[in-house]
mmCIF file of C-alpha atoms in Angstrom:
data_model
loop_
_atom_site.group_PDB
_atom_site.id
_atom_site.type_symbol
_atom_site.label_atom_id
_atom_site.label_comp_id
_atom_site.label_asym_id
_atom_site.label_seq_id
_atom_site.Cartn_x
_atom_site.Cartn_y
_atom_site.Cartn_z
ATOM 1 C CA MET A 1 0.000 0.000 0.000
ATOM 2 C CA ALA A 2 1.335 3.470 -0.857
ATOM 3 C CA LEU A 3 2.114 5.557 2.178
ATOM 4 C CA THR A 4 1.768 9.070 0.762
ATOM 5 C CA CYS A 5 1.906 11.027 3.998
ATOM 6 C CA GLY A 6 5.145 9.506 5.062
ATOM 7 C CA ARG A 7 4.415 8.679 8.657
ATOM 8 C CA ARG A 8 5.384 5.337 9.999
ATOM 9 C CA ILE A 9 2.717 2.805 10.892
ATOM 10 C CA PHE A 10 3.156 0.805 14.005
ATOM 11 C CA VAL A 11 1.191 -2.291 14.837
ATOM 12 C CA LEU A 12 0.608 -2.603 18.525
ATOM 13 C CA ALA A 13 1.742 -5.701 20.201
ATOM 14 C CA LYS A 14 -0.966 -7.157 22.412
ATOM 15 C CA ASN A 15 1.004 -7.021 25.629
ATOM 16 C CA SER A 16 2.956 -3.818 24.987
ATOM 17 C CA LEU A 17 2.798 -0.697 27.148
ATOM 18 C CA LEU A 18 1.303 1.274 24.357
ATOM 19 C CA SER A 19 -1.722 -0.924 24.340
ATOM 20 C CA HIS A 20 -2.845 0.824 27.512
ATOM 21 C CA PRO A 21 -6.080 2.735 26.959
ATOM 22 C CA ALA A 22 -4.366 6.070 27.744
ATOM 23 C CA TYR A 23 -2.295 5.803 24.611
ATOM 24 C CA LEU A 24 -5.156 4.684 22.411
ATOM 25 C CA ARG A 25 -6.590 8.099 21.603
ATOM 26 C CA LEU A 26 -6.974 7.654 17.930
ATOM 27 C CA PRO A 27 -7.523 3.965 17.555
ATOM 28 C CA GLY A 28 -8.843 4.231 14.103
ATOM 29 C CA ALA A 29 -5.905 6.205 12.851
ATOM 30 C CA VAL A 30 -3.297 4.006 14.490
ATOM 31 C CA TYR A 31 -4.704 0.685 13.430
ATOM 32 C CA SER A 32 -5.432 1.682 9.910
ATOM 33 C CA GLY A 33 -3.216 0.251 7.306
ATOM 34 C CA ARG A 34 -2.724 3.693 5.756
ATOM 35 C CA ALA A 35 -0.370 6.376 7.089
ATOM 36 C CA SER A 36 -2.201 9.099 9.016
ATOM 37 C CA CYS A 37 -1.759 12.685 7.932
ATOM 38 C CA SER A 38 -2.351 15.675 10.156
ATOM 39 C CA THR A 39 -5.865 15.782 8.878
ATOM 40 C CA GLY A 40 -6.439 12.250 10.124
ATOM 41 C CA GLY A 41 -8.095 13.282 13.384
ATOM 42 C CA GLY A 42 -10.489 15.852 11.994
ATOM 43 C CA GLN A 43 -14.224 16.035 12.228
ATOM 44 C CA ASP A 44 -14.781 14.179 9.033
ATOM 45 C CA GLY A 45 -12.240 11.557 9.910
ATOM 46 C CA PRO A 46 -9.130 10.724 7.970
ATOM 47 C CA HIS A 47 -8.926 12.363 4.540
ATOM 48 C CA THR A 48 -7.588 10.646 1.519
ATOM 49 C CA PRO A 49 -4.412 12.106 0.083
ATOM 50 C CA GLU A 50 -6.253 13.048 -3.090
ATOM 51 C CA ASP A 51 -8.627 15.363 -1.194
ATOM 52 C CA VAL A 52 -5.739 17.114 0.480
ATOM 53 C CA MET A 53 -3.754 17.495 -2.720
ATOM 54 C CA SER A 54 -6.495 18.967 -4.844
ATOM 55 C CA PHE A 55 -7.144 22.707 -4.580
ATOM 56 C CA ASP A 56 -8.904 25.371 -6.559
ATOM 57 C CA ALA A 57 -6.400 27.841 -8.009
ATOM 58 C CA GLU A 58 -8.948 30.581 -8.494
ATOM 59 C CA LYS A 59 -10.268 30.212 -4.980
ATOM 60 C CA LEU A 60 -6.738 30.403 -3.605
ATOM 61 C CA GLU A 61 -6.030 33.560 -5.571
ATOM 62 C CA GLU A 62 -9.167 35.174 -4.268
ATOM 63 C CA LEU A 63 -8.234 34.334 -0.697
ATOM 64 C CA LEU A 64 -4.715 35.690 -1.129
ATOM 65 C CA LYS A 65 -5.839 38.834 -2.951
ATOM 66 C CA ASP A 66 -5.561 41.075 0.113
ATOM 67 C CA ASP A 67 -2.569 39.275 1.526
ATOM 68 C CA ILE A 68 -0.124 39.527 -1.380
ATOM 69 C CA PRO A 69 2.905 41.758 -0.546
ATOM 70 C CA VAL A 70 2.720 45.273 -1.995
ATOM 71 C CA ASP A 71 5.655 46.794 -3.874
ATOM 72 C CA MET A 72 6.869 49.626 -1.704
ATOM 73 C CA SER A 73 10.112 50.979 -0.309
ATOM 74 C CA ASN A 74 11.039 50.004 3.228
ATOM 75 C CA PRO A 75 8.565 51.929 5.438
ATOM 76 C CA TYR A 76 10.736 51.412 8.518
ATOM 77 C CA GLN A 77 13.821 52.921 6.935
ATOM 78 C CA LYS A 78 15.252 55.687 9.049
ATOM 79 C CA GLU A 79 15.382 59.131 7.476
ATOM 80 C CA LYS A 80 18.950 59.990 6.567
ATOM 81 C CA VAL A 81 20.257 63.040 8.353
ATOM 82 C CA GLN A 82 20.967 65.805 5.854
ATOM 83 C CA CYS A 83 22.931 68.994 6.245
ATOM 84 C CA LEU A 84 21.124 72.306 6.074
ATOM 85 C CA LEU A 85 22.088 73.188 2.509
ATOM 86 C CA CYS A 86 21.353 69.748 1.103
ATOM 87 C CA LYS A 87 18.012 69.496 2.902
ATOM 88 C CA TYR A 88 16.593 72.669 1.388
ATOM 89 C CA ASP A 89 18.650 72.463 -1.816
ATOM 90 C CA VAL A 90 20.195 75.891 -1.356
ATOM 91 C CA LYS A 91 22.406 77.128 -4.175
ATOM 92 C CA LEU A 92 25.447 79.099 -3.088
ATOM 93 C CA ASP A 93 26.174 82.128 -5.253
ATOM 94 C CA TYR A 94 29.164 84.429 -4.832
ATOM 95 C CA LYS A 95 26.837 87.403 -5.371
ATOM 96 C CA ASN A 96 24.554 86.360 -2.512
ATOM 97 C CA VAL A 97 26.660 87.929 0.200
ATOM 98 C CA ARG A 98 23.925 87.800 2.841
ATOM 99 C CA LEU A 99 23.646 84.005 2.698
ATOM 100 C CA LEU A 100 27.406 83.550 2.752
ATOM 101 C CA SER A 101 27.741 85.942 5.671
ATOM 102 C CA GLN A 102 25.501 83.708 7.764
ATOM 103 C CA PHE A 103 28.357 81.183 7.849
ATOM 104 C CA VAL A 104 30.902 83.793 8.878
ATOM 105 C CA SER A 105 31.847 84.826 12.399
ATOM 106 C CA PRO A 106 30.727 88.325 13.440
ATOM 107 C CA TYR A 107 33.830 88.622 15.656
ATOM 108 C CA THR A 108 36.625 87.703 13.271
ATOM 109 C CA GLY A 109 34.984 87.675 9.838
ATOM 110 C CA LYS A 110 36.302 84.146 9.290
ATOM 111 C CA MET A 111 34.275 81.252 7.972
ATOM 112 C CA TYR A 112 33.154 78.724 10.581
ATOM 113 C CA GLY A 113 34.395 75.160 10.352
ATOM 114 C CA ARG A 114 32.394 72.007 9.761
ATOM 115 C CA ASN A 115 32.141 71.353 13.500
ATOM 116 C CA ILE A 116 30.007 74.482 13.847
ATOM 117 C CA THR A 117 28.152 74.794 10.546
ATOM 118 C CA ARG A 118 27.273 71.073 10.608
ATOM 119 C CA LEU A 119 27.432 70.791 6.821
ATOM 120 C CA CYS A 120 28.522 67.767 4.878
ATOM 121 C CA ARG A 121 32.078 67.790 3.581
ATOM 122 C CA LYS A 122 31.251 68.631 -0.034
ATOM 123 C CA ARG A 123 28.955 71.518 0.887
ATOM 124 C CA GLN A 124 31.567 72.928 3.250
ATOM 125 C CA GLU A 125 34.128 72.871 0.436
ATOM 126 C CA GLU A 126 31.654 74.545 -1.894
ATOM 127 C CA LEU A 127 30.948 77.216 0.719
ATOM 128 C CA LYS A 128 34.653 77.808 1.275
ATOM 129 C CA SER A 129 35.346 78.320 -2.439
ATOM 130 C CA THR A 130 32.265 80.519 -2.895
ATOM 131 C CA ILE A 131 33.228 82.780 0.014
ATOM 132 C CA ALA A 132 36.769 83.106 -1.358
ATOM 133 C CA LYS A 133 35.346 83.941 -4.783
ATOM 134 C CA SER A 134 33.017 86.539 -3.340
ATOM 135 C CA LYS A 135 35.778 88.200 -1.330
ATOM 136 C CA LYS A 136 38.124 88.315 -4.324
ATOM 137 C CA ALA A 137 35.474 89.727 -6.639
ATOM 138 C CA GLY A 138 34.814 92.545 -4.177
ATOM 139 C CA TYR A 139 31.311 91.609 -2.983
ATOM 140 C CA MET A 140 32.037 90.409 0.524
ATOM 141 C CA ALA A 141 34.084 91.995 3.293
ATOM 142 C CA VAL A 142 37.253 90.149 4.233
ATOM 143 C CA MET A 143 38.219 91.092 7.771
ATOM 144 C CA LEU A 144 34.717 91.487 9.152
ATOM 145 C CA LYS A 145 31.065 90.665 8.719
ATOM 146 C CA SER A 146 29.043 93.493 7.210
ATOM 147 C CA VAL A 147 27.058 95.501 9.760
ATOM 148 C CA GLU A 148 23.798 95.099 7.881
ATOM 149 C CA PHE A 149 24.051 91.291 8.236
ATOM 150 C CA LEU A 150 24.754 91.145 11.958
ATOM 151 C CA LYS A 151 21.126 90.688 12.952
ATOM 152 C CA ASP A 152 20.378 87.923 10.462
ATOM 153 C CA PRO A 153 18.792 84.715 11.775
ATOM 154 C CA LYS A 154 21.272 82.168 13.077
ATOM 155 C CA LEU A 155 21.509 78.872 11.210
ATOM 156 C CA PHE A 156 23.469 77.230 14.044
ATOM 157 C CA ASP A 157 24.757 78.031 17.511
ATOM 158 C CA PRO A 158 28.467 78.872 17.341
ATOM 159 C CA ASN A 159 28.726 78.332 21.106
ATOM 160 C CA ASN A 160 27.602 74.723 20.750
ATOM 161 C CA PRO A 161 30.152 73.140 18.437
ATOM 162 C CA ILE A 162 30.822 69.479 18.018
ATOM 163 C CA ARG A 163 34.489 70.233 18.782
ATOM 164 C CA PRO A 164 35.905 73.324 20.557
ATOM 165 C CA HIS A 165 36.921 76.281 18.403
ATOM 166 C CA ASN A 166 38.883 79.520 18.744
ATOM 167 C CA PHE A 167 36.234 81.858 17.450
ATOM 168 C CA MET B 1 23.992 99.205 -32.243
ATOM 169 C CA TYR B 2 25.885 96.052 -33.136
ATOM 170 C CA CYS B 3 24.282 93.502 -35.368
ATOM 171 C CA PHE B 4 26.195 90.708 -37.087
ATOM 172 C CA ILE B 5 25.599 87.242 -38.450
ATOM 173 C CA LEU B 6 27.752 84.609 -36.821
ATOM 174 C CA PRO B 7 29.736 82.618 -39.396
ATOM 175 C CA ASN B 8 29.744 78.827 -39.432
ATOM 176 C CA LYS B 9 33.282 78.792 -38.055
ATOM 177 C CA LEU B 10 31.834 79.572 -34.631
ATOM 178 C CA ALA B 11 30.566 76.025 -34.427
ATOM 179 C CA ASN B 12 34.095 74.955 -33.498
ATOM 180 C CA TRP B 13 34.364 77.386 -30.602
ATOM 181 C CA ASN B 14 33.790 76.414 -27.089
ATOM 182 C CA THR B 15 30.446 77.940 -26.333
ATOM 183 C CA ALA B 16 31.058 78.314 -22.636
ATOM 184 C CA SER B 17 29.456 81.429 -21.321
ATOM 185 C CA PHE B 18 31.566 83.494 -19.003
ATOM 186 C CA LEU B 19 30.454 85.844 -16.331
ATOM 187 C CA VAL B 20 32.275 89.110 -15.988
ATOM 188 C CA SER B 21 31.600 90.349 -12.542
ATOM 189 C CA GLY B 22 32.634 93.308 -10.512
ATOM 190 C CA THR B 23 33.565 95.589 -13.365
ATOM 191 C CA LEU B 24 33.407 98.584 -11.123
ATOM 192 C CA VAL B 25 33.563 102.167 -12.273
ATOM 193 C CA GLU B 26 36.153 104.461 -10.786
ATOM 194 C CA ALA B 27 35.520 106.779 -7.827
ATOM 195 C CA SER B 28 32.259 108.373 -8.772
ATOM 196 C CA PRO B 29 29.770 109.490 -6.121
ATOM 197 C CA ILE B 30 26.450 107.650 -5.684
ATOM 198 C CA GLU B 31 24.712 110.265 -7.855
ATOM 199 C CA PHE B 32 26.887 109.327 -10.798
ATOM 200 C CA GLU B 33 26.669 110.802 -14.277
ATOM 201 C CA LYS B 34 24.834 108.157 -16.254
ATOM 202 C CA ASN B 35 26.703 108.910 -19.413
ATOM 203 C CA SER B 36 30.159 108.040 -18.101
ATOM 204 C CA THR B 37 29.167 104.625 -16.714
ATOM 205 C CA VAL B 38 27.230 103.816 -19.875
ATOM 206 C CA ALA B 39 30.268 104.754 -21.913
ATOM 207 C CA VAL B 40 32.476 102.448 -19.834
ATOM 208 C CA VAL B 41 30.111 99.501 -20.143
ATOM 209 C CA LYS B 42 29.828 100.078 -23.859
ATOM 210 C CA ARG B 43 33.595 100.173 -24.161
ATOM 211 C CA ILE B 44 33.915 96.864 -22.323
ATOM 212 C CA ALA B 45 31.294 95.164 -24.489
ATOM 213 C CA GLU B 46 32.998 96.462 -27.613
ATOM 214 C CA SER B 47 36.345 95.096 -26.469
ATOM 215 C CA ILE B 48 34.779 91.647 -26.128
ATOM 216 C CA LEU B 49 33.243 91.915 -29.583
ATOM 217 C CA ASP B 50 36.576 92.992 -31.050
ATOM 218 C CA GLU B 51 38.172 89.806 -29.701
ATOM 219 C CA GLY B 52 35.480 87.758 -31.392
ATOM 220 C CA GLY B 53 33.100 87.289 -28.503
ATOM 221 C CA PHE B 54 29.386 87.704 -28.138
ATOM 222 C CA VAL B 55 27.746 89.486 -25.225
ATOM 223 C CA SER B 56 24.441 87.947 -24.234
ATOM 224 C CA LYS B 57 23.479 89.891 -21.115
ATOM 225 C CA ILE B 58 24.451 93.099 -19.374
ATOM 226 C CA GLU B 59 23.197 93.494 -15.821
ATOM 227 C CA SER B 60 23.691 96.293 -13.320
ATOM 228 C CA LEU B 61 23.814 95.460 -9.613
ATOM 229 C CA GLY B 62 23.703 99.088 -8.546
ATOM 230 C CA ALA B 63 26.145 101.496 -7.045
ATOM 231 C CA ARG B 64 27.154 101.281 -3.380
ATOM 232 C CA GLU B 65 29.970 101.620 -0.917
ATOM 233 C CA LEU B 66 32.497 98.859 -1.396
ATOM 234 C CA PRO B 67 32.873 96.185 1.333
ATOM 235 C CA TYR B 68 36.548 97.152 1.678
ATOM 236 C CA ARG B 69 38.690 99.852 0.108
ATOM 237 C CA MET B 70 40.241 98.654 -3.124
ATOM 238 C CA ARG B 71 43.354 99.900 -4.784
ATOM 239 C CA ALA B 72 43.356 100.026 -8.583
ATOM 240 C CA HIS B 73 45.644 101.906 -10.967
ATOM 241 C CA GLY B 74 47.281 103.866 -8.167
ATOM 242 C CA GLN B 75 44.030 105.022 -6.597
ATOM 243 C CA LEU B 76 42.077 103.934 -3.536
ATOM 244 C CA HIS B 77 38.366 103.411 -4.118
ATOM 245 C CA SER B 78 35.599 103.216 -1.526
ATOM 246 C CA LYS B 79 32.526 103.527 -3.739
ATOM 247 C CA GLY B 80 31.616 101.938 -7.043
ATOM 248 C CA SER B 81 29.016 100.420 -9.367
ATOM 249 C CA TYR B 82 28.697 96.687 -9.960
ATOM 250 C CA PHE B 83 28.088 95.286 -13.442
ATOM 251 C CA LEU B 84 27.656 91.781 -14.792
ATOM 252 C CA LEU B 85 28.361 90.813 -18.398
ATOM 253 C CA ASP B 86 27.453 87.378 -19.701
ATOM 254 C CA PHE B 87 29.487 86.622 -22.781
ATOM 255 C CA VAL B 88 30.604 83.812 -25.052
ATOM 256 C CA ALA B 89 34.083 83.896 -26.537
ATOM 257 C CA PRO B 90 36.696 81.568 -28.056
ATOM 258 C CA PRO B 91 38.772 80.077 -25.224
ATOM 259 C CA ILE B 92 42.057 81.333 -26.711
ATOM 260 C CA LYS B 93 40.831 84.912 -26.492
ATOM 261 C CA ILE B 94 39.693 84.791 -22.877
ATOM 262 C CA ALA B 95 43.165 85.645 -21.621
ATOM 263 C CA ASP B 96 43.341 88.622 -23.983
ATOM 264 C CA ILE B 97 39.935 89.856 -22.877
ATOM 265 C CA THR B 98 40.916 89.627 -19.208
ATOM 266 C CA ASP B 99 44.152 91.438 -19.980
ATOM 267 C CA ASN B 100 42.246 94.268 -21.638
ATOM 268 C CA PHE B 101 39.985 94.605 -18.605
ATOM 269 C CA LYS B 102 42.960 94.875 -16.302
ATOM 270 C CA ARG B 103 44.397 97.677 -18.387
ATOM 271 C CA ASP B 104 41.167 99.680 -18.281
ATOM 272 C CA VAL B 105 41.569 102.503 -15.775
ATOM 273 C CA ASP B 106 37.872 102.723 -15.017
ATOM 274 C CA LEU B 107 37.586 99.115 -13.878
ATOM 275 C CA ILE B 108 38.420 98.532 -10.230
ATOM 276 C CA ARG B 109 38.007 94.738 -9.931
ATOM 277 C CA PRO B 110 37.478 92.949 -13.256
ATOM 278 C CA VAL B 111 36.955 89.226 -12.766
ATOM 279 C CA VAL B 112 36.021 86.592 -15.331
ATOM 280 C CA PHE B 113 34.285 83.434 -14.154
ATOM 281 C CA ASN B 114 33.300 80.351 -16.089
ATOM 282 C CA LYS B 115 29.539 79.919 -15.940
ATOM 283 C CA GLU B 116 29.019 76.275 -15.010
ATOM 284 C CA ASP B 117 26.218 74.481 -13.236
ATOM 285 C CA PRO B 118 27.539 72.986 -10.005
ATOM 286 C CA LEU B 119 27.733 69.205 -9.908
ATOM 287 C CA PRO B 120 24.857 67.521 -8.089
ATOM 288 C CA ILE B 121 25.858 66.687 -4.528
ATOM 289 C CA THR B 122 24.293 63.921 -2.435
ATOM 290 C CA CYS B 123 24.504 64.623 1.270
ATOM 291 C CA THR B 124 26.852 62.298 3.151
ATOM 292 C CA LEU B 125 26.284 63.807 6.583
ATOM 293 C CA HIS B 126 24.644 60.626 7.908
ATOM 294 C CA GLN B 127 27.924 58.790 7.253
ATOM 295 C CA GLU B 128 30.114 61.562 8.651
ATOM 296 C CA ILE B 129 28.102 61.644 11.874
ATOM 297 C CA LYS B 130 28.766 57.986 12.664
ATOM 298 C CA PRO B 131 31.199 57.083 15.437
ATOM 299 C CA PRO B 132 34.760 56.836 14.105
ATOM 300 C CA ALA B 133 34.873 53.032 14.049
ATOM 301 C CA TYR B 134 31.911 52.919 11.653
ATOM 302 C CA ARG B 135 33.058 55.642 9.273
ATOM 303 C CA SER B 136 34.340 54.393 5.928
ATOM 304 C CA GLU B 137 37.188 56.941 5.948
ATOM 305 C CA VAL B 138 38.468 55.737 9.305
ATOM 306 C CA GLN B 139 38.143 52.111 8.229
ATOM 307 C CA LYS B 140 40.240 52.928 5.162
ATOM 308 C CA MET B 141 42.878 54.494 7.405
ATOM 309 C CA ILE B 142 42.962 51.344 9.528
ATOM 310 C CA GLN B 143 43.416 49.243 6.385
ATOM 311 C CA GLU B 144 46.249 51.508 5.233
ATOM 312 C CA ALA B 145 47.910 51.221 8.614
ATOM 313 C CA LYS B 146 47.731 47.450 8.377
ATOM 314 C CA GLN B 147 49.376 47.622 4.942
ATOM 315 C CA ARG B 148 52.257 49.622 6.351
ATOM 316 C CA VAL B 149 53.163 46.794 8.731
ATOM 317 C CA PRO B 150 56.169 44.918 7.208
ATOM 318 C CA ILE B 151 55.332 41.698 5.400
ATOM 319 C CA SER B 152 57.384 39.624 7.813
ATOM 320 C CA LYS B 153 55.116 40.692 10.650
ATOM 321 C CA ARG B 154 51.929 40.704 8.631
ATOM 322 C CA LYS B 155 52.342 37.167 7.311
ATOM 323 C CA ARG B 156 53.596 35.741 10.581
ATOM 324 C CA PHE B 157 51.787 32.558 11.562
ATOM 325 C CA LYS B 158 49.241 33.213 14.267
ATOM 326 C CA LEU B 159 48.686 30.252 16.558
ATOM 327 C CA VAL B 160 45.044 29.950 17.533
ATOM 328 C CA THR B 161 44.681 27.990 20.774
ATOM 329 C CA SER B 162 41.677 28.076 23.067
ATOM 330 C CA VAL B 163 43.919 28.293 26.126
ATOM 331 C CA GLY B 164 45.399 31.642 25.152
ATOM 332 C CA TYR B 165 49.027 30.555 25.223
ATOM 333 C CA ASN B 166 51.178 28.191 23.261
ATOM 334 C CA PRO B 167 50.874 24.855 25.110
ATOM 335 C CA PHE B 168 53.727 23.266 23.175
#
């Protein structure tokens, strides 16, 4: 006889321990010549392998319709921290002295470092070259920050750097 | 009024547009005589055209006190007018054009910039913020340091015993 479910059949010996009534919960399933599948002890009794194997493809699809995974990017992905200029996509222009002056110290007129401005490396380099360009072209003051820009909103706190600074 | 048809030869030129910035007029008070500044700007544009260039835009950024006193042609200037000239010219002639600007007495700070769109930058701050051991730059440095160790030491056989010492 073909044992499709793969479980082993054991024939109880008459005087064995397992012949005790406590063990004989599913007498029908145990004594049957066929291997018992997990569906053997159900309400309708043991199923034939053919019943278990057959399924309706359309019915299955309908059941899984709401359960199929949706194509989307990882919703639990953490938002990457972006520097101020990258976040708002700010374009640095050598003519825009007011914006450049926001990154300059009001005490020394020098540009703040990355530990204070909290910009990414590339943006800091861009800022550095733009400020140099502006100063050379005669738009921006060199030794100081223009008086009209002293009361501009602060983009960062110079007294709270990541690393100590001299200015 | 200049009007000319560009010959086909121009197709070989590098059509990079250059920005002439800060062509400041000499010490004229804020209430300047319009004619003199106009004459200077015209002269500059003509010099570009003479070299074989093409001026596409002339912009005035106004007259104001300079951010710092500038010395030009033996004179110290504290006030001036800012002008911008967008032009296209053959690359060989750019040096000549700049030279001409520098010789012009009325120009305080002539500067020529190449007008290029900045390269797109993706922010790498989230990587730079990481603790040093996790930063790719620091990891590279560690790798380099390992490379600097002499081969004799690097390739030395490392005995792996669970007891922590060589039992033999």
